[in-house]
Coordinates of C-alpha atoms and ligand atoms in Angstrom, one line a residue:
X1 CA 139.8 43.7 -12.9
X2 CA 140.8 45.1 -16.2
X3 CA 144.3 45.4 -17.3
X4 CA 143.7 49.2 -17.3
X5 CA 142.4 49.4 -13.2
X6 CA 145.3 47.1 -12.6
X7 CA 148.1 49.6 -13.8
X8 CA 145.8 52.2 -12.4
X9 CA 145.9 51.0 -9.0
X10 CA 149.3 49.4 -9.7
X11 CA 150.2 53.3 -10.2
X12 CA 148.3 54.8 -7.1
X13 CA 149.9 52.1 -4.9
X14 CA 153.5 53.6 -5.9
X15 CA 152.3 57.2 -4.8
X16 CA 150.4 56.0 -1.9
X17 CA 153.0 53.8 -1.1
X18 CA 152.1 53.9 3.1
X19 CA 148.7 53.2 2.5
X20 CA 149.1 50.4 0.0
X21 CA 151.7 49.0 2.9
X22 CA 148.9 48.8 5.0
X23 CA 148.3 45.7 2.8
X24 CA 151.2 44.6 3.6
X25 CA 152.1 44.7 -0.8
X26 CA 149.3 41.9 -1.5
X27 CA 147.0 43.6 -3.6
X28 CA 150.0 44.4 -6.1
X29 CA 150.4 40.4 -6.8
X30 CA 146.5 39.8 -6.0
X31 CA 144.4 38.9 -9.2
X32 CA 140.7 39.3 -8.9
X33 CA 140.0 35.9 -7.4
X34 CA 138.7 35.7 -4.2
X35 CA 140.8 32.6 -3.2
X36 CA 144.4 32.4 -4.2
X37 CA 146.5 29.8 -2.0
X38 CA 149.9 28.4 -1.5
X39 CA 150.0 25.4 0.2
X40 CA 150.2 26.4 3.8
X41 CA 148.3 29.7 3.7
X42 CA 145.0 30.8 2.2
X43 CA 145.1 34.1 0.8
X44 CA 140.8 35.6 0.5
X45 CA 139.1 38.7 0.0
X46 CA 137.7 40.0 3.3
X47 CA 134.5 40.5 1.5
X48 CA 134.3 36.6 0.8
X49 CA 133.6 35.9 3.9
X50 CA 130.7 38.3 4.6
X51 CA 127.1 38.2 3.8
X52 CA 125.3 40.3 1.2
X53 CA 122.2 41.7 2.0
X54 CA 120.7 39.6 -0.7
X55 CA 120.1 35.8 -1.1
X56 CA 122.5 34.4 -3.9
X57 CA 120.7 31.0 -5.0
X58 CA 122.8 29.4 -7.1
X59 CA 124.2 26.5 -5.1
X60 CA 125.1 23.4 -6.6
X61 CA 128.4 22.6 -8.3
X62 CA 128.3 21.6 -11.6
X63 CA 125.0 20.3 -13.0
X64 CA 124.4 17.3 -11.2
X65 CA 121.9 18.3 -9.3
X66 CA 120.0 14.7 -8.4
X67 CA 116.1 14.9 -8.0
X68 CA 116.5 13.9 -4.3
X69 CA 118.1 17.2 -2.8
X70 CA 116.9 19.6 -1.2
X71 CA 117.9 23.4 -1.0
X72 CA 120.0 24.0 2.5
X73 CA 119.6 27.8 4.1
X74 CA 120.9 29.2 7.3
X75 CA 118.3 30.5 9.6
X76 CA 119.8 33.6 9.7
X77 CA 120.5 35.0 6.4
X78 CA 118.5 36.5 3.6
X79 CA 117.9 33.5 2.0
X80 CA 115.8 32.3 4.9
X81 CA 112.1 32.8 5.1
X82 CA 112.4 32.1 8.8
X83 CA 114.2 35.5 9.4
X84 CA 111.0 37.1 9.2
X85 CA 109.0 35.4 11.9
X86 CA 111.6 36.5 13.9
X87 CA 111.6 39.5 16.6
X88 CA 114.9 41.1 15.8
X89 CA 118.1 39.7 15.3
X90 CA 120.3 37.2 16.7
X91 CA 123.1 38.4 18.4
X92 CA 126.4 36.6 17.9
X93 CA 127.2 36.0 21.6
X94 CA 123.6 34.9 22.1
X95 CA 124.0 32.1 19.0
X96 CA 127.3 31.2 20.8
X97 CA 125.6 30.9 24.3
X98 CA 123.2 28.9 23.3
X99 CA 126.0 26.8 21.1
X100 CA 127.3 25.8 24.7
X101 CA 123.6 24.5 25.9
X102 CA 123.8 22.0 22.8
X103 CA 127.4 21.3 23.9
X104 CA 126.3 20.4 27.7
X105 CA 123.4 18.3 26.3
X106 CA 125.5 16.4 24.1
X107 CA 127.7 15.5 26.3
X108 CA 124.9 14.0 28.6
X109 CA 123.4 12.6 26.0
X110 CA 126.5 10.7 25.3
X111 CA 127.2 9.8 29.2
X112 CA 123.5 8.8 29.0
X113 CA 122.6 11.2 31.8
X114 CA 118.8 11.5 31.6
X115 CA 118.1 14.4 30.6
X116 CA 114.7 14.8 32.1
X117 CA 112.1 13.4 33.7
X118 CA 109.2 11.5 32.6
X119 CA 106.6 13.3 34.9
X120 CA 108.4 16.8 34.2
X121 CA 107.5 15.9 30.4
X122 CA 104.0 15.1 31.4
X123 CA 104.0 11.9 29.6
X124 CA 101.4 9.8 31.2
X125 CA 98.9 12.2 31.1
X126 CA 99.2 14.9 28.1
X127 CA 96.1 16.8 29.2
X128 CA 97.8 17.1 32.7
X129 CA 101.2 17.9 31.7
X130 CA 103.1 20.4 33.4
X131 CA 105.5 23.1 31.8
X132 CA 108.8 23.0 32.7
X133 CA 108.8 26.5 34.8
X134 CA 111.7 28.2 32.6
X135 CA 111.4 30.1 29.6
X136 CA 112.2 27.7 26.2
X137 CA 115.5 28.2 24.8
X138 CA 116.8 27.1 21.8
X139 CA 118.2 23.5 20.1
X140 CA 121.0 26.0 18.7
X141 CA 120.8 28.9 17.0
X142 CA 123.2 28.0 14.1
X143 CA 121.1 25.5 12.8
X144 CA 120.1 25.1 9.1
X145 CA 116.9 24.2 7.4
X146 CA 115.1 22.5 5.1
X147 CA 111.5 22.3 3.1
X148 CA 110.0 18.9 3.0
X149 CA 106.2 18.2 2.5
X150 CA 104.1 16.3 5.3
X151 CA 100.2 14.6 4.9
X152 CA 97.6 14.2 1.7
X153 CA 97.3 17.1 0.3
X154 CA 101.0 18.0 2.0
X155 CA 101.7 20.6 3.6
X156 CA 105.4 22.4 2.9
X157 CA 107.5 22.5 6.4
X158 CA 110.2 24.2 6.9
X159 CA 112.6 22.0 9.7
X160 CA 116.1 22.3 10.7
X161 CA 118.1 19.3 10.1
X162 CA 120.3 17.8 12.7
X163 CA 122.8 14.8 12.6
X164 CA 122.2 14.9 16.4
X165 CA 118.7 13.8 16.6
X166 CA 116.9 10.7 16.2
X167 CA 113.2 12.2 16.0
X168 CA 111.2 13.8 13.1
X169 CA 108.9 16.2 14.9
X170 CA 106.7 19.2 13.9
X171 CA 103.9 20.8 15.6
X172 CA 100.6 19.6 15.4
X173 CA 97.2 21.5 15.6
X174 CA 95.2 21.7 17.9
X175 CA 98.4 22.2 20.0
X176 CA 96.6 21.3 23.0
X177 CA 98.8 22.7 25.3
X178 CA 101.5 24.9 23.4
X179 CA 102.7 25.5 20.3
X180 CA 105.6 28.3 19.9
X181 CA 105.5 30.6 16.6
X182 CA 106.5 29.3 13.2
X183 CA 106.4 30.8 9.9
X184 CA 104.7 28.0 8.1
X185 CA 101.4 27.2 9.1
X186 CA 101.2 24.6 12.0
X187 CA 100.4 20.9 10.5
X188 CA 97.0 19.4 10.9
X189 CA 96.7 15.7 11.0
X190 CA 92.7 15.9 10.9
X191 CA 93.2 17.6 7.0
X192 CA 95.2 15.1 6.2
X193 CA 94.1 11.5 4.4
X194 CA 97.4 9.8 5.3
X195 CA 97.8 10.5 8.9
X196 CA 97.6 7.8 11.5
X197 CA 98.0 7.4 15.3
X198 CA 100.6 4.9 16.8
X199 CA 99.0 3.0 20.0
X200 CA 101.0 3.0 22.8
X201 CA 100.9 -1.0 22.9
X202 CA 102.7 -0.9 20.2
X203 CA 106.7 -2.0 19.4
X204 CA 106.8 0.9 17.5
X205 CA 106.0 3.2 20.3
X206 CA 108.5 0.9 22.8
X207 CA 111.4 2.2 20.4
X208 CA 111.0 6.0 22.0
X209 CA 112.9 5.2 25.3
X210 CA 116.2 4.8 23.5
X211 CA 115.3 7.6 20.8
X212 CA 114.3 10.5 23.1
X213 CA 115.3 9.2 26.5
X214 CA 112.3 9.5 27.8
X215 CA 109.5 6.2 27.9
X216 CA 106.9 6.8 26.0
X217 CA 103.2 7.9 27.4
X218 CA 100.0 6.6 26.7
X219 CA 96.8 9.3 26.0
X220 CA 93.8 8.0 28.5
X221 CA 91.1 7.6 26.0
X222 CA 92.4 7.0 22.4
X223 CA 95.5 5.2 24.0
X224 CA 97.3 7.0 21.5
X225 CA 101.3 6.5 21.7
X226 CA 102.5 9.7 23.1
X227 CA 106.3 11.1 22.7
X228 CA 108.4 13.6 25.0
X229 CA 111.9 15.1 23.5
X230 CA 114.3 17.7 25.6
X231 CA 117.0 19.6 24.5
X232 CA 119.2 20.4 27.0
X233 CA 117.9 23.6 28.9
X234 CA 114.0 23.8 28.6
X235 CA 113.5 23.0 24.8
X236 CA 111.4 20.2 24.3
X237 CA 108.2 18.6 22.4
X238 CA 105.2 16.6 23.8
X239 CA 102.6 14.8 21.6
X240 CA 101.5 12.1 19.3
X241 CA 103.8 9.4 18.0
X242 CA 102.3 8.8 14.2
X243 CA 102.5 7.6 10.5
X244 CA 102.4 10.0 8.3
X245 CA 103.3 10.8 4.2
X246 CA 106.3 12.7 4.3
X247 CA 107.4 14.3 0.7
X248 CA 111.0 14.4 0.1
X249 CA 110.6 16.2 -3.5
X250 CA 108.4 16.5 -5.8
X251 CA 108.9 13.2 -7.1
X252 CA 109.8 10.7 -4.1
X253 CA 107.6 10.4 -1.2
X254 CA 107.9 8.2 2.2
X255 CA 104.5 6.0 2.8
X256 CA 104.1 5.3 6.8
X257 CA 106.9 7.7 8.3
X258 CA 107.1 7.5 12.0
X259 CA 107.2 11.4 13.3
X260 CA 106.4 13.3 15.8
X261 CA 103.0 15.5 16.0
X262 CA 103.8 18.1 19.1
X263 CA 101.1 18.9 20.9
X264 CA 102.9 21.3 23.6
X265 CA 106.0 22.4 22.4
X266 CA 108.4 25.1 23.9
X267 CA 111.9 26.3 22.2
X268 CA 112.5 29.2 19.9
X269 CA 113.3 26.6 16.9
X270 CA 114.1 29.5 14.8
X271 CA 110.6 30.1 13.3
X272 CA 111.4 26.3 11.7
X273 CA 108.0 23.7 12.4
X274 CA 110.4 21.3 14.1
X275 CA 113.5 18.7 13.2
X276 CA 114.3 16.7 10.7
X277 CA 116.3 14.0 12.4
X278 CA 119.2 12.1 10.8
X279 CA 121.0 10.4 13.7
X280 CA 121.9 6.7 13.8
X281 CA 118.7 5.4 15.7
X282 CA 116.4 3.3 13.6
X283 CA 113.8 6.1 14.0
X284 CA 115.8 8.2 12.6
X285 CA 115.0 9.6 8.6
X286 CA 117.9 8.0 7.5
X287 CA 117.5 4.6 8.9
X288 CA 113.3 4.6 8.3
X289 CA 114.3 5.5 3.9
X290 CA 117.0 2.8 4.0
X291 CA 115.5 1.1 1.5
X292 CA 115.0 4.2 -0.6
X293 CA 118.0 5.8 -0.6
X294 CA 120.7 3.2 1.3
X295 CA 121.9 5.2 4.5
X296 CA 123.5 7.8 2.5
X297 CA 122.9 11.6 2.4
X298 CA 125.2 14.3 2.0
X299 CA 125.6 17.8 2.2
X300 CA 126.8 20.8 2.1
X301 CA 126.5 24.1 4.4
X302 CA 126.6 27.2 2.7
X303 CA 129.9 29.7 3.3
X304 CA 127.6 32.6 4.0
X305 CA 123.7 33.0 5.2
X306 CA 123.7 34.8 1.6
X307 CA 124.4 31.2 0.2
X308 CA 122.1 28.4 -0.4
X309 CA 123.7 24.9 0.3
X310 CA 122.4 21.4 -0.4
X311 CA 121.0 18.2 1.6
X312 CA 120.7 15.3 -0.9
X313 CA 119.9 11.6 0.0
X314 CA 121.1 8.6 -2.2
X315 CA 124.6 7.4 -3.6
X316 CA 125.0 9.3 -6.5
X317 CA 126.3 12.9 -5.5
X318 CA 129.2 11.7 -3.9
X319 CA 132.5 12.0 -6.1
X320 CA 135.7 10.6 -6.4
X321 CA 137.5 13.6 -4.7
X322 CA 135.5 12.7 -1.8
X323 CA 138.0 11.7 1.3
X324 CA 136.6 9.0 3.7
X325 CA 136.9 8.2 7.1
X326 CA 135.0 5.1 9.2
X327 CA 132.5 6.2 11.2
X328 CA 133.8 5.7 15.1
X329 CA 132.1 4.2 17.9
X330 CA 134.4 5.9 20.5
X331 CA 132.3 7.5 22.9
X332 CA 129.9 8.3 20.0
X333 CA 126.9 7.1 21.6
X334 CA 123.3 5.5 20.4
X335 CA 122.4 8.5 18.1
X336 CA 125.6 10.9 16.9
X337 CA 128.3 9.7 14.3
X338 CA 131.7 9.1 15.7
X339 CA 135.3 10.2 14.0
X340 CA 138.6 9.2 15.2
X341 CA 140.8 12.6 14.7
X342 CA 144.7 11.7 14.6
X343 CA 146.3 15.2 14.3
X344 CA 145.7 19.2 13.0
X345 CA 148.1 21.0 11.0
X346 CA 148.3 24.5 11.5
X347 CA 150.7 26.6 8.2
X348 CA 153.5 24.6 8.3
X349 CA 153.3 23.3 11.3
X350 CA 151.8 19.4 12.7
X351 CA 150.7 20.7 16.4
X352 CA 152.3 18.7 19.0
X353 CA 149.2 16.9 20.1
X354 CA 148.6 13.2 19.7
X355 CA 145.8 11.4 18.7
X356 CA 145.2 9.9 22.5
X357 CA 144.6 13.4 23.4
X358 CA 141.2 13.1 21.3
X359 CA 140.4 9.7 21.8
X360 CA 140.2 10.0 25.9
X361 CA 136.7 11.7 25.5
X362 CA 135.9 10.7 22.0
X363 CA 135.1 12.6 18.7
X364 CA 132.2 13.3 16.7
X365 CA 130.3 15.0 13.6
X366 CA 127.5 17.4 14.2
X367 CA 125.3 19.8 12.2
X368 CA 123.8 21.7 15.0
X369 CA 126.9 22.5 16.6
X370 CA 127.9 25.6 15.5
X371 CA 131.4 25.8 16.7
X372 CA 134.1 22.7 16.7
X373 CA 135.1 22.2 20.2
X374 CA 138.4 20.6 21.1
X375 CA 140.6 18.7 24.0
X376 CA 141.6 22.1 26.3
X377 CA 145.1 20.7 25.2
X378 CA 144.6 20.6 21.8
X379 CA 143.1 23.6 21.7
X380 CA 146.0 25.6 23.3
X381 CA 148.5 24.5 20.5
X382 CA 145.5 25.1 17.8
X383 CA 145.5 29.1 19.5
X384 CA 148.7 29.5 19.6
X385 CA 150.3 28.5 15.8
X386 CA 147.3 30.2 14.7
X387 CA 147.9 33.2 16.3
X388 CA 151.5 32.9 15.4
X389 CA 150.1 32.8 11.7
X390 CA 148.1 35.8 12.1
X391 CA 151.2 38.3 13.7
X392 CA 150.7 41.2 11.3
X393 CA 146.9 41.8 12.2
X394 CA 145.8 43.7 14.9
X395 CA 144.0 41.5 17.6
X396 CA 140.1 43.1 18.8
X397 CA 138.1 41.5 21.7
X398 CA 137.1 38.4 22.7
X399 CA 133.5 37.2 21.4
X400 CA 131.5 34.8 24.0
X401 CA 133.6 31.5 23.9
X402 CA 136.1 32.6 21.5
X403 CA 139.5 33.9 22.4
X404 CA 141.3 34.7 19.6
X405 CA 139.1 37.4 17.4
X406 CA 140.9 40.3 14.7
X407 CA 140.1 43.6 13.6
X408 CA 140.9 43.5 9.7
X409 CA 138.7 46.6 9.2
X410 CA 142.0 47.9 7.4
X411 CA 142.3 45.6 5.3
X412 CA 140.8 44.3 1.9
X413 CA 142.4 40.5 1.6
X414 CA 143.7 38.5 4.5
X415 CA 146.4 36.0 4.6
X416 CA 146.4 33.1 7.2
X417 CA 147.5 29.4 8.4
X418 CA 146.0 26.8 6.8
X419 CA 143.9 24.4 9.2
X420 CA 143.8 20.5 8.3
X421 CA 142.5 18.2 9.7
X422 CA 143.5 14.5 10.2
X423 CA 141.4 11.8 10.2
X424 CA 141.6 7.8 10.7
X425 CA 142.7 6.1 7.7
X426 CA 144.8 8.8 6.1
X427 CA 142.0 11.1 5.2
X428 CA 143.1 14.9 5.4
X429 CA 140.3 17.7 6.0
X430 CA 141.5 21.2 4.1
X431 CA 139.4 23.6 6.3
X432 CA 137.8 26.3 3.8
X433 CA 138.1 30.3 5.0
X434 CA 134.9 30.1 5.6
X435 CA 135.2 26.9 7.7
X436 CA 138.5 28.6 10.0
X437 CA 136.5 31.9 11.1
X438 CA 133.4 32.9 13.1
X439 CA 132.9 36.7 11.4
X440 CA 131.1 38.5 13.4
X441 CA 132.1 41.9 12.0
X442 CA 135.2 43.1 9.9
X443 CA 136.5 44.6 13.0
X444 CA 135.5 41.0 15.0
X445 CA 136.7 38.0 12.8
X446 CA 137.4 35.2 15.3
X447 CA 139.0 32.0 15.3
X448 CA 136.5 29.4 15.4
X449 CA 137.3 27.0 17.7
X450 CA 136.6 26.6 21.7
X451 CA 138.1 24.9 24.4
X452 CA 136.2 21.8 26.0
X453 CA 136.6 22.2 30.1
X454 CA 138.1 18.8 30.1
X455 CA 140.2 16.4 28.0
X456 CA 137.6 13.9 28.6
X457 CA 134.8 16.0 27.0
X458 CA 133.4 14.6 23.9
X459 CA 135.0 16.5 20.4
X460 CA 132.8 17.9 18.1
X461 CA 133.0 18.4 14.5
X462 CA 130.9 21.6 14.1
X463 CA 129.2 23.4 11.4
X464 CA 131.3 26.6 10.8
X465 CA 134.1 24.1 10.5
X466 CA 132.1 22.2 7.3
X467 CA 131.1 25.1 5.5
X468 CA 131.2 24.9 2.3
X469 CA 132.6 21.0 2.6
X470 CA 130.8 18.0 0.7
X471 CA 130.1 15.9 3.9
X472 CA 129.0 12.7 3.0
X473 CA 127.6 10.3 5.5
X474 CA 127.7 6.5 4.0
X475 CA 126.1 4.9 7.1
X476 CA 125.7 1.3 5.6
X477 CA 129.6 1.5 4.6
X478 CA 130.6 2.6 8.4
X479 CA 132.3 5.7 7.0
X480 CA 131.9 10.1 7.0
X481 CA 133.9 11.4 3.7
X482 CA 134.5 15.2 3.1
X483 CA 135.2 17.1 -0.2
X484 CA 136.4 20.2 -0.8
X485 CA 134.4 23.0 -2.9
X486 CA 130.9 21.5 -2.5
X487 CA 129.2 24.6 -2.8
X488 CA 129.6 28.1 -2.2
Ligands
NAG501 C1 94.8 10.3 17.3 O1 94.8 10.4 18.7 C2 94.3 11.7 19.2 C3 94.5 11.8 20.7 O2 93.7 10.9 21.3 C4 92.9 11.9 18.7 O3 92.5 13.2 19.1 C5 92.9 11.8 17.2 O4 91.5 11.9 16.7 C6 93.5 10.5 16.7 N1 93.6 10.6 15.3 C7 93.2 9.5 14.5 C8 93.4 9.8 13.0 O5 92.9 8.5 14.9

């Protein structure tokens, strides 16, 4: 803003003195930033925390951007060339509904509930196997994505990364029983010169049970070792367990990766060709390129769907503002990485809840949660300094599982509590704008937390929450570190 619109607007506010109130006086102080803060409150632009229409793709901070990262899209944005396999759009309360399935499927996960049957799966017989009878849903809706190259020559895929799974799968031609629509074309392990099966006498094959739940199949004929994932409601992949070339970058490639080749696969995964999964089982990415890159990845989730955010594997992205945490093995079970949360400030104000309250069901990190749910208990005292915090603005309905929404159609910059986080060991989590809302429109900007049912559900970490957040997962050192300003 020039000094000339400043003392013009500077002037209009006198004469329009009531409708400049309406900002409560803020844009008379405000500079042209779109983040200003004291240290209790964050003072942004209402525009900050919407989309554009149009895909902004400068990402990284700084220029240390390492060979080994990949570019880190929402699904749902205009930087996402899986928008345009879809239908129509996503609603909000449909992303949040389907945020509850992952929730529910987590937590059985974690109390090692199976999940499904073996038969149900069709695992001893993949030419027999029988669909589960409901329609697919979805892994979770607020899932993000990224392009890595699969076979000789490779093929670009487009998969959606998840701290919450073990398994690397994508569909696989000739999709003998089902393969759901994608918008890259479906892999095809007979085109490629690197692609082999897995028998099903094999240890490698043994290794599924505790990865997917499910005991692994053998094919009839080629007694090829056959795999069978479910997500939670009726999302799931059937098919070949294999070795294959995966290409991390141009430059660095993954000899004899153990994947997942679906041959009957049901779930919309967002357009994406499957998951890329970095969870703790020795399946899992992370654990197979330990001796390339040492357990450690990072990212960063972009503020906005307009925004482009990074996944990078190795040591050297993470910096010295980085905060870190050990990794807990409360409650975390086999695959997801467990925190220890000690306390949330809210402003001013250290909520009156003590760290017990999230130990009892235990607490972890998660990419494909959208939104962080907390101990009903901790929740309450979350709500209610928050919305003691937010006073001045007009409150608009409730969206899905979230309670405390606000219409700030009226205004240009908002003004709220500060959310922090407290970890074990001292480390403090600043929560960015974008991490404290869900915005669903200017005249719906919720809170975005939720409730557990029970103080002895499992907490989760969720995306929203990280946006925007250098999230650094050092799995050799034990320990989850966060940064503030990672990307935009
Ligand atoms: C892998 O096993 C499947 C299923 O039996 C078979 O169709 C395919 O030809 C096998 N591929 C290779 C490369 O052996």
């Amino acid at each position: 803003m020039s000094y000339l619109s400043l003392a013009t607007s500077s002037l209009l506010c006198v004469l329009l003195f009531f409708l400049c109130s309406l900002e409560k006086g803020f844009a008379l102080q405000r500079s042209n930033k779109d983040i200003d803060d004291d240290h209790s409150h964050h003072h942004v632009r209402l525009s900050s925390l919407l989309p554009s229409p149009t895909c902004s793709s400068s990402s990284v901070k700084g220029s240390n951007k390492m060979k080994t990262t990949l570019d880190v899209v929402h699904k749902h944005g205009p930087c996402s060339k899986l928008n345009k396999a879809k239908k129509g759009p996503t609603s909000h309360s449909e992303i949040l509904n389907v945020d509850e399935e992952r929730v529910k499927y987590i937590n059985s996960k974690i109390s090692k509930n199976k999940l499904g049957h073996d038969d149900e799966l069709g695992l001893k017989q993949l030419d027999s196997a029988t669909l589960p009878a409901k329609s697919g849903s979805l892994i979770g809706s607020g899932n993000y994505f990224v392009v890595v190259g699969l076979g000789t020559p490779k093929k670009d895929l487009s998969l959606l990364f998840d701290t919450g799974s073990d398994l690397t799968w994508t569909q696989c031609e000739p999709c003998a029983k089902s393969c759901y629509k994608q918008q890259d074309d479906i892999f095809d392990p007979s085109k490629s010169s690197t692609y082999s099966n897995i028998t099903c006498t094999s240890s490698l094959c043994t290794q599924l049970s505790t990865a997917t739940g499910n005991d692994p199949g053998c094919a009839s004929t080629s007694k090829a070792c056959v795999y069978g994932i479910q997500y939670g409601d009726s999302s799931f992949s059937v098919g070949f367990f294999s070795h294959e070339r995966l290409t991390v970058t141009d430059t660095d490639y993954v000899d004899g990766f153990l994947f997942g080749c679906g041959q009957n696969n049901q779930g919309l995964f967002g357009g994406s060709a499957g998951l890329l999964g970095l969870g703790r089982h020795p399946i899992s990415f992370v654990q197979q390129t330990a001796a390339k890159y040492h357990k450690i990845f990072s990212y960063c989730l972009p503020s906005t769907a307009s925004n482009v955010g990074y996944l990078a594997f190795g040591a050297s992205r993470a910096s010295s503002y980085v905060k870190y945490t050990p990794f807990s093995t409360n409650s975390a079970g086999a695959s997801f990485y467990g925190l220890d949360i000690t306390g949330i400030t809210v402003g001013d104000t250290k909520l009156p809840v003590s760290s017990s309250t999230f130990s009892t069901g235990g607490a972890i990190i998660d990419s494909g949660t959208v939104i962080t749910r907390l101990p009903p208990t901790a929740y309450t005292a979350l709500r209610s300094a928050f919305r003691q915090g937010m006073a001045r603005y007009p409150m608009a309905s409730s969206l899905s599982i979230l309670d405390t929404c606000y219409d700030l159609s009226a205004y240009k910059t908002v003004i709220f509590p500060k959310i922090v986080f407290e970890f074990a060991g001292g480390a403090t989590v600043d929560l960015a704008a974008a991490g404290t809302f869900y915005v669903a429109s200017v005249k719906q900007v919720c809170l975005g937390f939720a409730p557990n049912g029970d103080d002895s559900d499992v907490t989760i970490f969720g995306n929203v929450q990280q946006k925007t957040l250098q999230v650094v997962y050092d799995v050799n050192g034990g320990k989850v570190g966060f940064g503030a300003g990672g990307c935009k």
